[in-house]
XYZ file of C-alpha atoms in Angstrom:
732
model
C -15.912 31.290 13.401
C -18.957 30.526 10.953
C -20.222 32.607 8.024
C -23.851 33.485 9.908
C -23.902 37.291 10.732
C -23.825 36.461 14.401
C -23.877 32.985 15.215
C -24.620 32.685 19.155
C -23.055 29.900 20.980
C -24.016 26.600 20.467
C -23.595 23.785 23.823
C -20.799 21.776 22.719
C -19.614 21.540 26.037
C -22.485 19.556 27.077
C -21.359 16.563 25.006
C -17.787 16.441 26.169
C -17.134 15.018 30.046
C -16.970 17.745 32.907
C -13.133 18.513 32.584
C -13.373 19.164 28.912
C -15.456 21.647 29.506
C -13.949 23.240 31.911
C -10.650 23.171 30.037
C -12.518 24.450 26.908
C -14.192 27.729 28.282
C -10.836 28.592 30.137
C -8.635 28.902 26.804
C -11.800 30.450 24.981
C -9.407 30.556 21.764
C -10.199 32.968 18.712
C -8.037 32.564 15.780
C -8.116 35.457 13.024
C -5.910 35.429 9.888
C -6.447 36.347 6.076
C -8.553 34.485 3.784
C -5.254 33.368 1.641
C -5.363 31.809 -1.514
C -2.624 29.779 -3.085
C -0.880 32.510 -4.619
C -0.860 34.253 -1.228
C 0.092 31.541 0.604
C 3.103 31.008 -0.929
C 3.895 34.822 -0.420
C 3.557 34.620 2.981
C 5.262 31.551 4.046
C 7.663 32.286 1.599
C 7.337 28.417 -0.574
C 10.633 27.785 -2.661
C 11.100 24.625 -4.300
C 12.766 21.901 -2.176
C 16.566 21.976 -3.217
C 17.934 18.585 -3.875
C 20.436 16.824 -1.170
C 23.482 15.983 -3.250
C 23.996 12.467 -1.592
C 26.446 11.085 -3.747
C 28.901 14.122 -2.281
C 28.700 12.303 1.633
C 30.108 8.912 0.291
C 33.212 9.832 -0.698
C 34.258 11.658 2.302
C 36.281 10.107 4.136
C 37.229 11.015 7.816
C 37.367 8.592 11.493
C 33.898 9.554 12.548
C 32.377 8.639 9.128
C 34.230 5.638 8.795
C 33.724 4.603 12.769
C 29.519 5.873 12.368
C 29.637 3.424 8.832
C 31.033 0.556 11.022
C 28.573 0.344 14.152
C 25.344 0.902 11.460
C 26.936 -2.019 9.223
C 28.273 -3.975 12.382
C 25.768 -3.030 15.181
C 27.263 -5.931 18.272
C 29.541 -3.474 18.132
C 27.325 -0.747 19.648
C 25.056 -2.332 21.828
C 27.323 -4.833 23.100
C 30.150 -3.114 24.896
C 27.156 -1.453 27.414
C 25.667 -4.689 27.315
C 24.307 -5.021 31.385
C 25.512 -8.064 32.212
C 24.200 -8.474 35.931
C 20.613 -7.134 34.292
C 20.273 -9.177 31.399
C 23.056 -12.288 31.101
C 20.894 -14.574 32.959
C 17.507 -13.323 31.406
C 19.368 -14.164 27.531
C 20.985 -17.467 29.306
C 17.327 -19.064 29.447
C 16.340 -17.906 26.832
C 19.225 -18.995 24.076
C 19.087 -22.446 26.239
C 14.607 -22.552 26.020
C 15.235 -21.510 21.837
C 18.292 -24.201 21.650
C 15.631 -27.263 22.810
C 13.075 -25.768 20.017
C 15.741 -25.415 17.431
C 17.538 -29.150 17.185
C 14.046 -30.757 16.282
C 13.320 -27.986 14.539
C 16.424 -27.717 12.442
C 16.006 -32.028 12.040
C 12.561 -31.883 11.383
C 12.519 -28.950 8.925
C 15.927 -30.321 6.865
C 13.176 -32.985 5.573
C 11.227 -30.582 4.239
C 13.586 -29.081 2.767
C 14.990 -32.395 1.169
C 18.052 -32.887 2.611
C 19.900 -34.190 5.278
C 18.955 -34.056 9.138
C 22.315 -32.581 9.619
C 22.478 -29.770 7.339
C 18.929 -28.247 8.785
C 21.901 -28.633 11.880
C 24.267 -26.507 9.898
C 21.025 -24.091 8.926
C 20.446 -23.837 12.709
C 24.213 -22.523 13.542
C 25.545 -20.456 11.019
C 22.878 -18.014 10.431
C 21.914 -17.028 13.806
C 25.839 -16.091 14.964
C 25.813 -14.155 11.506
C 22.691 -12.325 12.506
C 23.568 -11.848 15.991
C 26.991 -10.440 14.328
C 24.673 -7.709 11.690
C 21.028 -7.596 12.703
C 18.858 -4.819 14.795
C 16.469 -6.686 16.553
C 16.912 -7.905 20.018
C 14.026 -10.858 19.353
C 13.808 -12.663 16.732
C 14.839 -15.854 16.246
C 16.555 -16.032 13.365
C 16.713 -20.680 11.521
C 14.950 -22.799 9.816
C 11.207 -22.164 8.746
C 8.669 -24.601 7.648
C 7.372 -22.165 5.023
C 11.648 -20.992 4.068
C 12.071 -25.024 4.391
C 8.612 -25.863 1.640
C 10.644 -23.698 -0.505
C 13.547 -25.077 -0.588
C 12.477 -28.766 -0.830
C 9.767 -27.667 -4.032
C 12.774 -26.693 -5.878
C 15.427 -29.454 -4.649
C 12.422 -32.255 -5.595
C 11.921 -30.777 -8.528
C 15.034 -30.705 -9.713
C 16.689 -33.667 -8.594
C 14.204 -36.150 -8.881
C 14.465 -39.282 -7.361
C 14.115 -41.115 -11.289
C 17.272 -38.980 -12.057
C 19.347 -41.164 -9.961
C 18.051 -44.687 -10.348
C 20.783 -47.296 -10.145
C 21.419 -49.000 -13.657
C 21.982 -52.429 -11.861
C 18.928 -52.609 -9.523
C 16.861 -49.612 -9.900
C 17.066 -48.013 -6.258
C 17.849 -44.876 -5.743
C 21.812 -42.873 -5.174
C 20.773 -41.710 -1.857
C 24.109 -40.111 -1.475
C 24.685 -38.996 -5.385
C 20.644 -37.864 -4.712
C 21.581 -35.357 -1.285
C 25.010 -34.152 -2.358
C 23.553 -32.899 -5.428
C 19.845 -31.883 -3.524
C 22.355 -29.689 -1.126
C 24.174 -28.183 -3.987
C 21.331 -27.247 -4.951
C 20.071 -25.878 -1.526
C 22.831 -24.467 -0.792
C 22.636 -21.859 -3.865
C 19.282 -21.610 -4.445
C 16.079 -19.967 -2.949
C 12.591 -20.660 -4.169
C 9.217 -19.993 -3.637
C 6.542 -22.960 -3.337
C 2.959 -23.192 -1.488
C 2.277 -23.120 2.549
C 0.027 -25.506 1.833
C 1.978 -28.611 0.656
C 3.454 -28.749 3.873
C 1.347 -30.200 5.616
C 0.305 -32.429 2.731
C 3.991 -33.107 2.179
C 4.138 -34.414 5.534
C 1.844 -37.403 5.322
C 4.316 -39.735 3.382
C 6.106 -40.024 6.546
C 3.360 -40.943 8.668
C 2.159 -43.277 6.440
C 5.633 -44.841 5.596
C 4.825 -44.760 1.624
C 7.637 -43.863 -0.829
C 6.023 -41.077 -3.600
C 7.217 -39.708 -6.590
C 8.272 -36.085 -6.684
C 5.753 -33.722 -7.833
C 6.020 -29.986 -8.554
C 3.864 -27.510 -10.943
C 0.252 -26.566 -10.975
C -2.310 -28.848 -9.492
C 1.247 -30.840 -7.153
C -0.771 -30.486 -4.315
C -4.148 -32.506 -5.150
C -2.140 -34.679 -7.408
C 0.616 -35.810 -3.851
C -3.576 -36.283 -2.339
C -4.720 -38.885 -4.471
C -1.356 -40.429 -4.575
C -1.586 -40.947 -0.866
C -5.146 -42.286 -0.604
C -4.145 -44.537 -3.613
C -1.418 -46.276 -1.411
C -3.114 -46.340 1.520
C -2.558 -50.036 1.147
C 1.172 -49.829 1.437
C 1.111 -48.106 4.704
C 3.944 -49.236 7.170
C 2.067 -49.974 10.392
C 4.352 -49.090 12.834
C 5.939 -45.600 10.441
C 2.168 -44.642 11.321
C 1.397 -45.391 14.725
C 5.154 -43.771 15.862
C 3.404 -40.182 14.431
C 0.083 -40.716 16.347
C 2.416 -41.850 19.784
C 4.384 -38.779 18.968
C 1.911 -36.675 17.795
C -0.879 -37.190 20.842
C 2.695 -36.613 22.920
C 3.984 -33.765 21.392
C 0.155 -32.206 21.604
C -0.139 -32.908 24.933
C 2.625 -31.331 25.907
C 1.828 -27.900 24.424
C -1.389 -28.369 26.513
C 0.422 -29.075 29.533
C 2.745 -25.805 28.499
C -0.605 -23.259 28.205
C -2.469 -24.677 31.078
C 0.724 -24.059 33.642
C 2.217 -21.322 32.243
C 2.483 -19.023 34.526
C 3.481 -21.523 37.419
C 6.109 -22.068 34.788
C 9.497 -20.349 34.504
C 10.017 -21.562 30.877
C 8.268 -24.272 28.892
C 8.703 -27.824 29.088
C 10.432 -29.296 26.733
C 8.256 -31.350 24.879
C 9.777 -31.439 21.629
C 12.818 -32.690 23.071
C 11.557 -34.690 25.220
C 10.217 -36.561 22.797
C 13.441 -36.518 20.196
C 14.888 -38.606 23.072
C 12.137 -40.751 24.363
C 11.642 -41.853 20.402
C 15.499 -42.156 19.730
C 15.910 -44.533 22.793
C 12.975 -46.162 22.076
C 14.073 -46.475 18.681
C 17.488 -47.805 19.335
C 16.219 -50.480 22.331
C 13.701 -51.588 20.175
C 14.459 -51.929 16.933
C 12.138 -50.029 14.927
C 14.151 -49.905 11.994
C 14.948 -53.659 11.530
C 11.679 -55.356 13.216
C 8.935 -52.900 12.074
C 10.624 -51.038 9.096
C 10.445 -47.822 9.921
C 12.536 -44.981 8.199
C 14.956 -43.273 10.836
C 17.231 -40.527 10.646
C 20.866 -42.461 9.577
C 24.028 -41.620 10.189
C 25.230 -38.287 11.563
C 28.390 -37.009 10.588
C 30.184 -35.427 13.530
C 31.773 -32.252 13.022
C 31.513 -28.903 10.581
C 31.773 -29.081 6.693
C 34.004 -27.681 4.655
C 33.161 -24.187 3.337
C 31.922 -25.174 -0.679
C 31.570 -22.455 -3.671
C 28.525 -22.426 -4.749
C 27.478 -23.734 -8.139
C 27.440 -20.255 -10.928
C 25.686 -23.375 -13.192
C 22.640 -22.912 -11.574
C 22.730 -19.316 -11.371
C 20.772 -19.160 -14.644
C 18.086 -21.492 -13.265
C 17.660 -20.170 -9.660
C 17.627 -16.440 -10.069
C 13.793 -16.399 -10.340
C 13.428 -18.128 -7.107
C 16.174 -16.586 -5.518
C 14.134 -12.996 -5.226
C 11.388 -14.563 -4.616
C 12.651 -16.152 -1.605
C 14.480 -13.292 -0.847
C 11.826 -11.006 -0.483
C 9.749 -13.543 1.425
C 12.114 -14.270 3.706
C 12.766 -10.124 4.439
C 8.839 -9.794 4.691
C 8.585 -12.311 7.416
C 11.573 -11.573 9.224
C 10.951 -7.706 9.603
C 7.232 -7.940 10.152
C 7.898 -10.257 13.110
C 11.639 -7.797 13.673
C 8.937 -4.597 14.006
C 5.969 -5.900 16.442
C 8.915 -7.127 19.028
C 10.529 -3.492 18.543
C 6.794 -1.508 18.859
C 6.135 -4.317 22.095
C 9.558 -3.294 24.225
C 10.474 0.569 22.727
C 13.328 0.517 20.341
C 13.775 0.596 16.579
C 14.304 -2.121 14.104
C 16.379 -0.818 10.913
C 15.104 -1.975 7.803
C 17.940 -1.582 5.758
C 20.431 -3.512 8.360
C 17.771 -6.328 8.969
C 18.339 -6.997 5.099
C 21.814 -6.662 5.243
C 21.278 -9.066 7.816
C 19.891 -11.520 6.503
C 21.996 -11.750 3.144
C 24.463 -11.990 4.993
C 23.163 -14.999 7.031
C 22.018 -16.342 4.244
C 25.154 -15.615 1.576
C 27.406 -17.343 4.618
C 25.500 -20.103 5.569
C 25.068 -21.062 1.789
C 28.603 -21.231 1.245
C 28.735 -23.571 4.251
C 26.021 -25.591 3.322
C 23.234 -24.254 4.436
C 19.338 -23.676 3.516
C 17.585 -20.408 3.296
C 16.181 -19.736 6.713
C 14.231 -16.519 8.346
C 12.767 -16.420 11.750
C 9.887 -18.548 13.235
C 7.599 -16.937 15.216
C 6.941 -19.906 17.492
C 10.621 -19.635 18.373
C 10.721 -15.954 18.472
C 7.712 -16.549 21.148
C 9.583 -18.473 23.144
C 12.845 -15.853 23.736
C 11.233 -13.547 24.779
C 9.120 -15.294 27.470
C 11.778 -16.644 28.604
C 13.055 -13.653 29.222
C 15.393 -12.908 26.596
C 16.112 -9.347 25.830
C 19.107 -9.318 22.878
C 20.871 -11.728 20.299
C 22.929 -13.122 22.960
C 20.381 -15.165 23.230
C 20.787 -16.249 19.940
C 24.160 -16.811 19.955
C 23.777 -18.699 23.354
C 21.502 -21.067 21.433
C 23.786 -20.931 17.864
C 26.506 -22.411 20.501
C 24.706 -25.170 21.974
C 23.543 -26.217 17.879
C 26.865 -25.924 17.876
C 28.101 -28.785 20.274
C 25.601 -30.713 19.096
C 26.521 -30.532 15.894
C 30.007 -31.535 16.558
C 29.669 -34.400 20.017
C 26.230 -35.404 20.633
C 24.594 -35.211 16.791
C 25.345 -38.864 16.061
C 23.179 -40.260 19.332
C 19.916 -39.098 17.216
C 20.616 -41.426 13.932
C 18.213 -44.103 15.220
C 15.917 -41.210 15.259
C 12.462 -42.557 13.147
C 11.329 -39.852 10.393
C 7.706 -40.347 11.763
C 8.288 -38.128 15.040
C 10.370 -34.591 13.326
C 6.874 -35.530 10.274
C 4.819 -35.060 14.313
C 6.645 -32.752 15.030
C 6.135 -30.625 11.902
C 2.307 -31.399 11.645
C 1.852 -29.991 15.257
C 3.966 -26.943 14.734
C 1.356 -25.951 12.466
C -1.376 -25.863 14.772
C -0.923 -22.144 14.638
C -0.756 -21.924 11.053
C -4.097 -23.761 10.129
C -5.589 -21.068 12.923
C -5.717 -18.300 9.961
C -8.874 -20.328 8.856
C -10.489 -18.427 11.719
C -9.653 -15.127 9.876
C -12.169 -15.582 7.161
C -14.891 -15.444 9.956
C -13.182 -11.849 11.386
C -12.472 -11.128 7.739
C -16.398 -11.712 6.497
C -16.673 -8.789 9.133
C -13.917 -6.105 9.204
C -13.456 -6.297 5.256
C -14.726 -8.322 3.179
C -12.150 -7.133 -0.215
C -9.495 -8.218 2.190
C -10.795 -11.556 2.798
C -11.091 -11.842 -0.961
C -8.004 -12.025 -1.515
C -7.422 -14.685 1.306
C -9.522 -16.608 -0.202
C -8.327 -16.176 -4.092
C -4.685 -16.659 -2.529
C -5.805 -19.641 -0.607
C -7.200 -21.310 -3.836
C -4.328 -19.927 -6.217
C -1.757 -22.295 -4.012
C -3.389 -25.167 -3.792
C -4.396 -25.509 -7.163
C -0.704 -23.483 -8.907
C 1.820 -24.217 -6.766
C 2.791 -21.347 -4.093
C 5.211 -19.503 -6.464
C 3.065 -19.038 -9.290
C -0.104 -18.573 -6.257
C 1.648 -16.343 -4.664
C 2.262 -14.111 -8.184
C -1.711 -14.673 -8.715
C -2.425 -13.593 -5.604
C 0.236 -10.648 -5.964
C -1.572 -9.662 -9.616
C -5.167 -9.645 -6.938
C -4.579 -8.227 -4.733
C -2.952 -4.989 -7.428
C -5.759 -5.462 -9.655
C -8.655 -5.004 -6.966
C -6.305 -1.753 -5.990
C -7.347 -0.606 -9.137
C -11.203 -1.753 -8.877
C -10.978 -0.292 -5.546
C -9.923 3.288 -6.727
C -13.153 3.072 -9.107
C -15.423 2.869 -6.431
C -14.649 6.207 -4.529
C -17.014 8.245 -1.445
C -18.248 11.175 -3.482
C -19.898 13.571 -1.595
C -20.911 16.861 -1.444
C -19.797 18.761 1.512
C -21.729 21.133 3.945
C -20.972 23.224 6.506
C -20.613 22.312 10.576
C -22.628 25.034 12.650
C -20.230 27.841 14.463
C -17.543 25.852 12.987
C -15.017 26.233 9.231
C -15.864 22.609 9.584
C -16.803 21.364 6.226
C -18.593 17.107 5.909
C -20.809 15.071 4.036
C -24.371 16.909 4.467
C -25.746 12.893 3.873
C -23.629 11.535 6.851
C -23.742 14.561 8.735
C -27.650 15.734 9.829
C -26.654 19.332 11.384
C -23.731 19.508 7.960
C -26.201 22.585 6.000
C -24.925 22.976 2.347
C -23.837 27.266 1.662
C -26.320 28.625 -0.263
C -24.319 29.333 -3.630
C -22.030 27.023 -2.789
C -21.283 23.355 -4.211
C -18.429 22.254 -2.475
C -17.600 18.236 -3.610
C -15.343 16.347 -1.797
C -13.975 12.704 -3.232
C -11.985 9.873 -1.104
C -9.836 8.638 -3.693
C -7.012 10.389 -5.615
C -7.958 11.306 -8.793
C -5.877 9.773 -12.373
C -6.228 7.633 -15.701
C -8.230 4.919 -13.936
C -11.275 6.931 -12.032
C -10.926 10.469 -13.863
C -14.358 10.081 -16.045
C -15.911 8.500 -13.131
C -14.845 11.671 -10.990
C -16.158 14.548 -13.523
C -19.025 12.377 -14.162
C -20.178 12.109 -9.885
C -19.526 15.645 -9.514
C -21.899 16.423 -12.188
C -24.629 14.343 -10.727
C -24.262 15.120 -7.272
C -24.439 18.896 -8.542
C -27.917 17.972 -9.548
C -27.360 20.127 -12.755
C -27.007 18.008 -16.139
C -23.920 20.426 -17.250
C -23.228 18.487 -20.456
C -27.042 18.702 -21.978
C -27.188 22.572 -20.818
C -23.754 23.705 -22.287
C -25.223 21.511 -25.883
C -28.440 23.641 -25.568
C -26.621 26.675 -24.707
C -24.369 26.242 -27.403
C -27.634 24.904 -30.490
C -29.625 28.766 -29.550
C -26.393 30.798 -29.909
C -25.983 29.415 -33.141
C -29.751 29.795 -33.763
C -29.180 33.418 -32.759
C -25.622 33.943 -34.906
C -27.817 32.763 -38.114
C -30.598 34.741 -37.307
C -28.659 37.956 -37.168
C -26.702 37.205 -40.702
C -30.660 37.173 -41.865
C -31.548 40.312 -40.811
C -28.667 42.035 -41.554
C -28.759 40.682 -45.170
C -32.460 42.291 -45.256
C -31.051 45.421 -44.181
C -28.928 46.153 -46.975
C -31.280 45.873 -49.736
C -33.109 49.371 -48.552
C -30.448 50.700 -47.754
C -28.756 50.453 -50.868
C -31.905 51.357 -52.937
C -32.163 54.301 -51.082
C -29.118 55.760 -51.654
C -29.498 55.255 -55.410
C -32.731 57.405 -55.494
C -30.770 60.402 -53.619
C -28.551 60.169 -55.710
C -30.732 60.419 -59.036
C -32.881 63.340 -57.296
C -29.665 65.842 -56.781
C -28.334 65.527 -60.325
C -31.695 66.408 -62.003
C -32.724 69.141 -59.685
C -30.271 71.765 -59.287
C -30.768 74.256 -62.555
C -29.728 77.163 -61.987
C -27.094 79.431 -60.134
C -30.466 80.512 -57.769
C -30.991 77.544 -57.664
C -28.036 75.991 -56.707
C -27.948 78.747 -54.313
C -30.647 78.385 -52.782
C -30.186 74.542 -52.619
C -27.199 75.278 -50.951
C -28.813 76.748 -48.167
C -31.710 74.454 -48.091
C -29.323 71.605 -48.202
C -26.608 72.300 -45.492
C -30.105 73.423 -43.100
C -31.059 69.654 -44.019
C -27.559 68.032 -43.790
C -27.696 69.685 -40.580
C -30.865 68.171 -38.868
C -30.448 64.962 -40.644
C -26.294 64.308 -38.823
C -28.393 65.812 -35.849
C -31.544 63.200 -35.652
C -28.356 59.548 -36.550
C -26.274 61.510 -33.507
C -29.302 60.934 -31.544
C -30.465 57.591 -32.706
C -26.721 57.075 -32.432
C -26.510 57.416 -28.771
C -29.812 56.260 -28.294
C -29.168 52.598 -29.356
C -25.912 53.224 -27.331
C -27.469 53.324 -24.140
C -30.259 50.483 -25.171
C -27.503 48.410 -25.585
C -25.744 48.901 -22.324
C -28.636 48.641 -20.477
C -30.285 45.410 -22.515
C -28.971 41.980 -21.249
C -25.547 39.689 -22.492
C -27.989 38.069 -24.890
C -26.030 34.732 -25.332
C -26.217 34.611 -20.954
C -28.264 31.334 -19.916
C -31.263 33.836 -18.961
C -31.167 35.193 -22.246
C -31.408 32.481 -24.388
C -34.246 31.131 -21.161
C -32.241 28.327 -19.949
C -32.374 26.742 -16.704
C -30.022 28.339 -14.588
C -28.040 26.343 -11.847
C -29.393 26.998 -7.982
C -25.820 27.610 -7.132
C -22.741 30.031 -8.497
C -19.424 28.522 -7.555
C -18.048 24.816 -7.380
C -15.137 24.469 -4.551
C -13.204 21.206 -4.915
C -12.325 19.502 -2.013
C -8.815 18.574 -3.702
C -7.453 16.993 -0.334
C -7.648 12.980 -0.761
C -5.383 14.163 -4.023
C -2.089 12.386 -3.465
C -0.452 12.842 -7.058
C -0.773 14.343 -10.490
C -1.218 12.632 -14.516
C -1.395 14.164 -17.534
C -5.135 12.071 -17.554
C -5.912 14.108 -14.111
C -4.556 17.597 -15.641
C -6.847 17.399 -18.482
C -9.593 16.769 -16.255
C -9.172 20.015 -14.384
C -8.840 21.679 -16.922
C -12.426 20.068 -18.659
C -13.846 20.873 -15.346
C -13.062 24.568 -14.979
C -13.918 24.814 -18.664
C -18.053 22.523 -18.776
C -19.428 25.011 -15.151
C -18.267 28.505 -16.671
C -19.778 27.770 -19.992
C -22.924 26.935 -17.050
C -21.860 30.190 -15.844
C -20.609 28.829 -12.153
C -17.266 29.931 -11.849
C -14.953 26.899 -10.152
C -12.187 27.461 -7.501
C -9.974 24.299 -5.718
C -8.685 24.085 -2.031
C -6.675 22.354 0.480
C -4.107 20.990 -1.808
C -0.742 19.376 -1.010
C 2.264 21.309 -1.461
C 3.648 18.103 -4.179
C 0.784 18.546 -5.492
C 0.952 22.061 -6.818
C 4.097 21.402 -7.275
C 3.259 18.963 -10.145
C 0.328 20.959 -11.145
C 3.364 23.755 -11.642
C 5.515 21.346 -13.248
C 2.210 19.938 -15.543
C 1.532 23.486 -16.915
C -2.031 23.689 -15.234
C -2.244 27.266 -14.366
C -2.559 29.606 -17.521
C -3.967 33.048 -18.114
C -7.658 31.701 -17.280
C -7.181 29.549 -14.392
C -4.146 31.251 -11.676
C -3.286 30.215 -7.946
C -5.993 32.800 -7.146
C -8.689 30.228 -7.845
C -6.251 27.698 -5.168
C -7.587 28.193 -1.762
C -5.458 26.803 1.248
C -8.652 25.036 2.320
C -12.013 24.796 1.723
C -13.308 27.256 3.850
C -11.320 30.371 2.754
C -12.824 28.995 -0.647
C -16.516 29.304 0.220
C -15.603 32.951 1.963
C -14.066 34.267 -1.038
C -17.036 32.593 -3.326
C -19.401 33.896 -1.428
C -18.142 37.880 -1.481
C -17.200 37.191 -5.396
C -20.766 35.515 -6.777
C -20.001 36.625 -10.211
C -17.275 35.239 -12.524
C -15.066 39.520 -11.733
C -11.989 39.096 -11.235
C -10.422 38.099 -8.749
C -8.607 40.827 -6.641
C -6.698 39.596 -3.451
C -8.864 40.155 0.120
C -5.963 40.162 2.657
C -8.776 41.762 5.415
C -11.068 39.222 4.772
C -10.647 37.163 8.341
C -11.933 34.451 9.795
């Protein structure tokens, strides 16, 4: 299938396993088709512009089937719950739901502290959104509820918009905790904000050491918090620090035990729940709050709170932060959802997931919950303990409901330091991400640079500004990387119609007289000039210098021709005036006139015949003479190739700069007597070329071929700039 006359058999099958080699010999493929340019391909395939679908018409159609389809689409529980296999899945979902609820309880209480809210609101956020997602979600395995990152985002805003200093009582300069918490709950139920991932660990230090720190937000707030913690270390409450350390050690030991006995345990040991129960009992029995000044959770009201409408006055302040946290929460949820869906072979609807999370946060906010997403640790527990559907999530939410209604008040003596220890121990997975530095260094250093910039920006500028800087930096890096694509000259792999980079494939050979050029990135305004410059460099011809020299020599020829025309014009005028004077003075008599007439007529006939012979001879010489404007006639070096093929398979879109650059490439290479062809354009790119009026009388669709191999064959058949004719008989 190559370009050679008799390529011969190559022993490529020796490189394959025996079974594959036998299969190839058995098949003995032979492909034959006509050579196709774009015009012929469109005619053969009956190409037409895709008809625009009027989707809006279906929106207003009403039928029983459409109403049922919409109901099942936006309320997926009605689709899968009637088909729920009770015998096969109920036991697994029940155990999974209880396991998740056991984790949800301590995490809900702890993450409420991150949000700057009373712990009971963490329980509310572990109930309402979970049940709403059970009705509207499409992922069967993610665990929706409180999440550390989202809680930190909320806490950053509540502490900045409702700081302790704004609630100092004039009588004794103490903080009005009830008024502060009411304001923060109102903020949290209305607001979703973006803050720093790396504030998570530092924000718990005040609970570990029992310190009372001032609220900080904005750039460098993390640095100021660390410095303030160090400055106030002498004021540490020993009882609080000891409580946090003991709780942390117990949690770590239980996690290590779970990892070691993972194969032998039907479900992980509920270390967090056991720690909370034990710490609450010790705190109540010993009296940690009164004897050692250990801060405890305090009053947890029994029962559910009534719904409260959000404050419209806060919308203007919080709309930007709400959008940011909505994007972050959805990104976390859909990423985990797709991972579990791929693992278990089902599909997650991204649009419906956005609706489900939106309704979970919307309805949860009305019931004074703070924004939630899904937790990786709880999702893994839900999957590993046998969870098959969101029935497990519904069971966990019902378990939390029982705690809210009846058992919540039992945790009033729970030390807050224990909740801080729960948060810090659960950060183990996040802290492990520092090991990504080594793997990214080996795999992709550009991604490592993004990782480091994000890390430093979120630490120094707070998470909202830090993530904005990281996003902008990532976009700039994408632009920079398109400025550094891989440009290559392609050669034919022997006995195939495959073309690869000659610098990478040692067996690939350039086709004599034809240059094939390819870029690994699309050409657009940011790299179009680099594309053109590299093309000329890879071709081994200084195109611009050659064009300049050609124009200079052509101008010299033109000036020389004008001077010669002026010099030849003067002798012709003198000869004409002399002939006129002779004819007037000589002819005097009738005989002389008659004799002169006869002789003159003969002379005229001879003169005319000689002139015709001279004209014919000059015409023949002009026909045989070379074009004086060609490079060879001008004495300039000629390129060692007659055709240039642009492999545009990487072109994904076309802008005006790309169109202009392509036209300039055609113009410049034609100036140095090289014909240009294009190959392997995708249909959307062809459509954009048509819309940009790229094709005209000089560049037609006959210059665009279906593949590089088609273009190479055509270029070999037309080594000069001959008119292009369809060659349907040419076979590959």
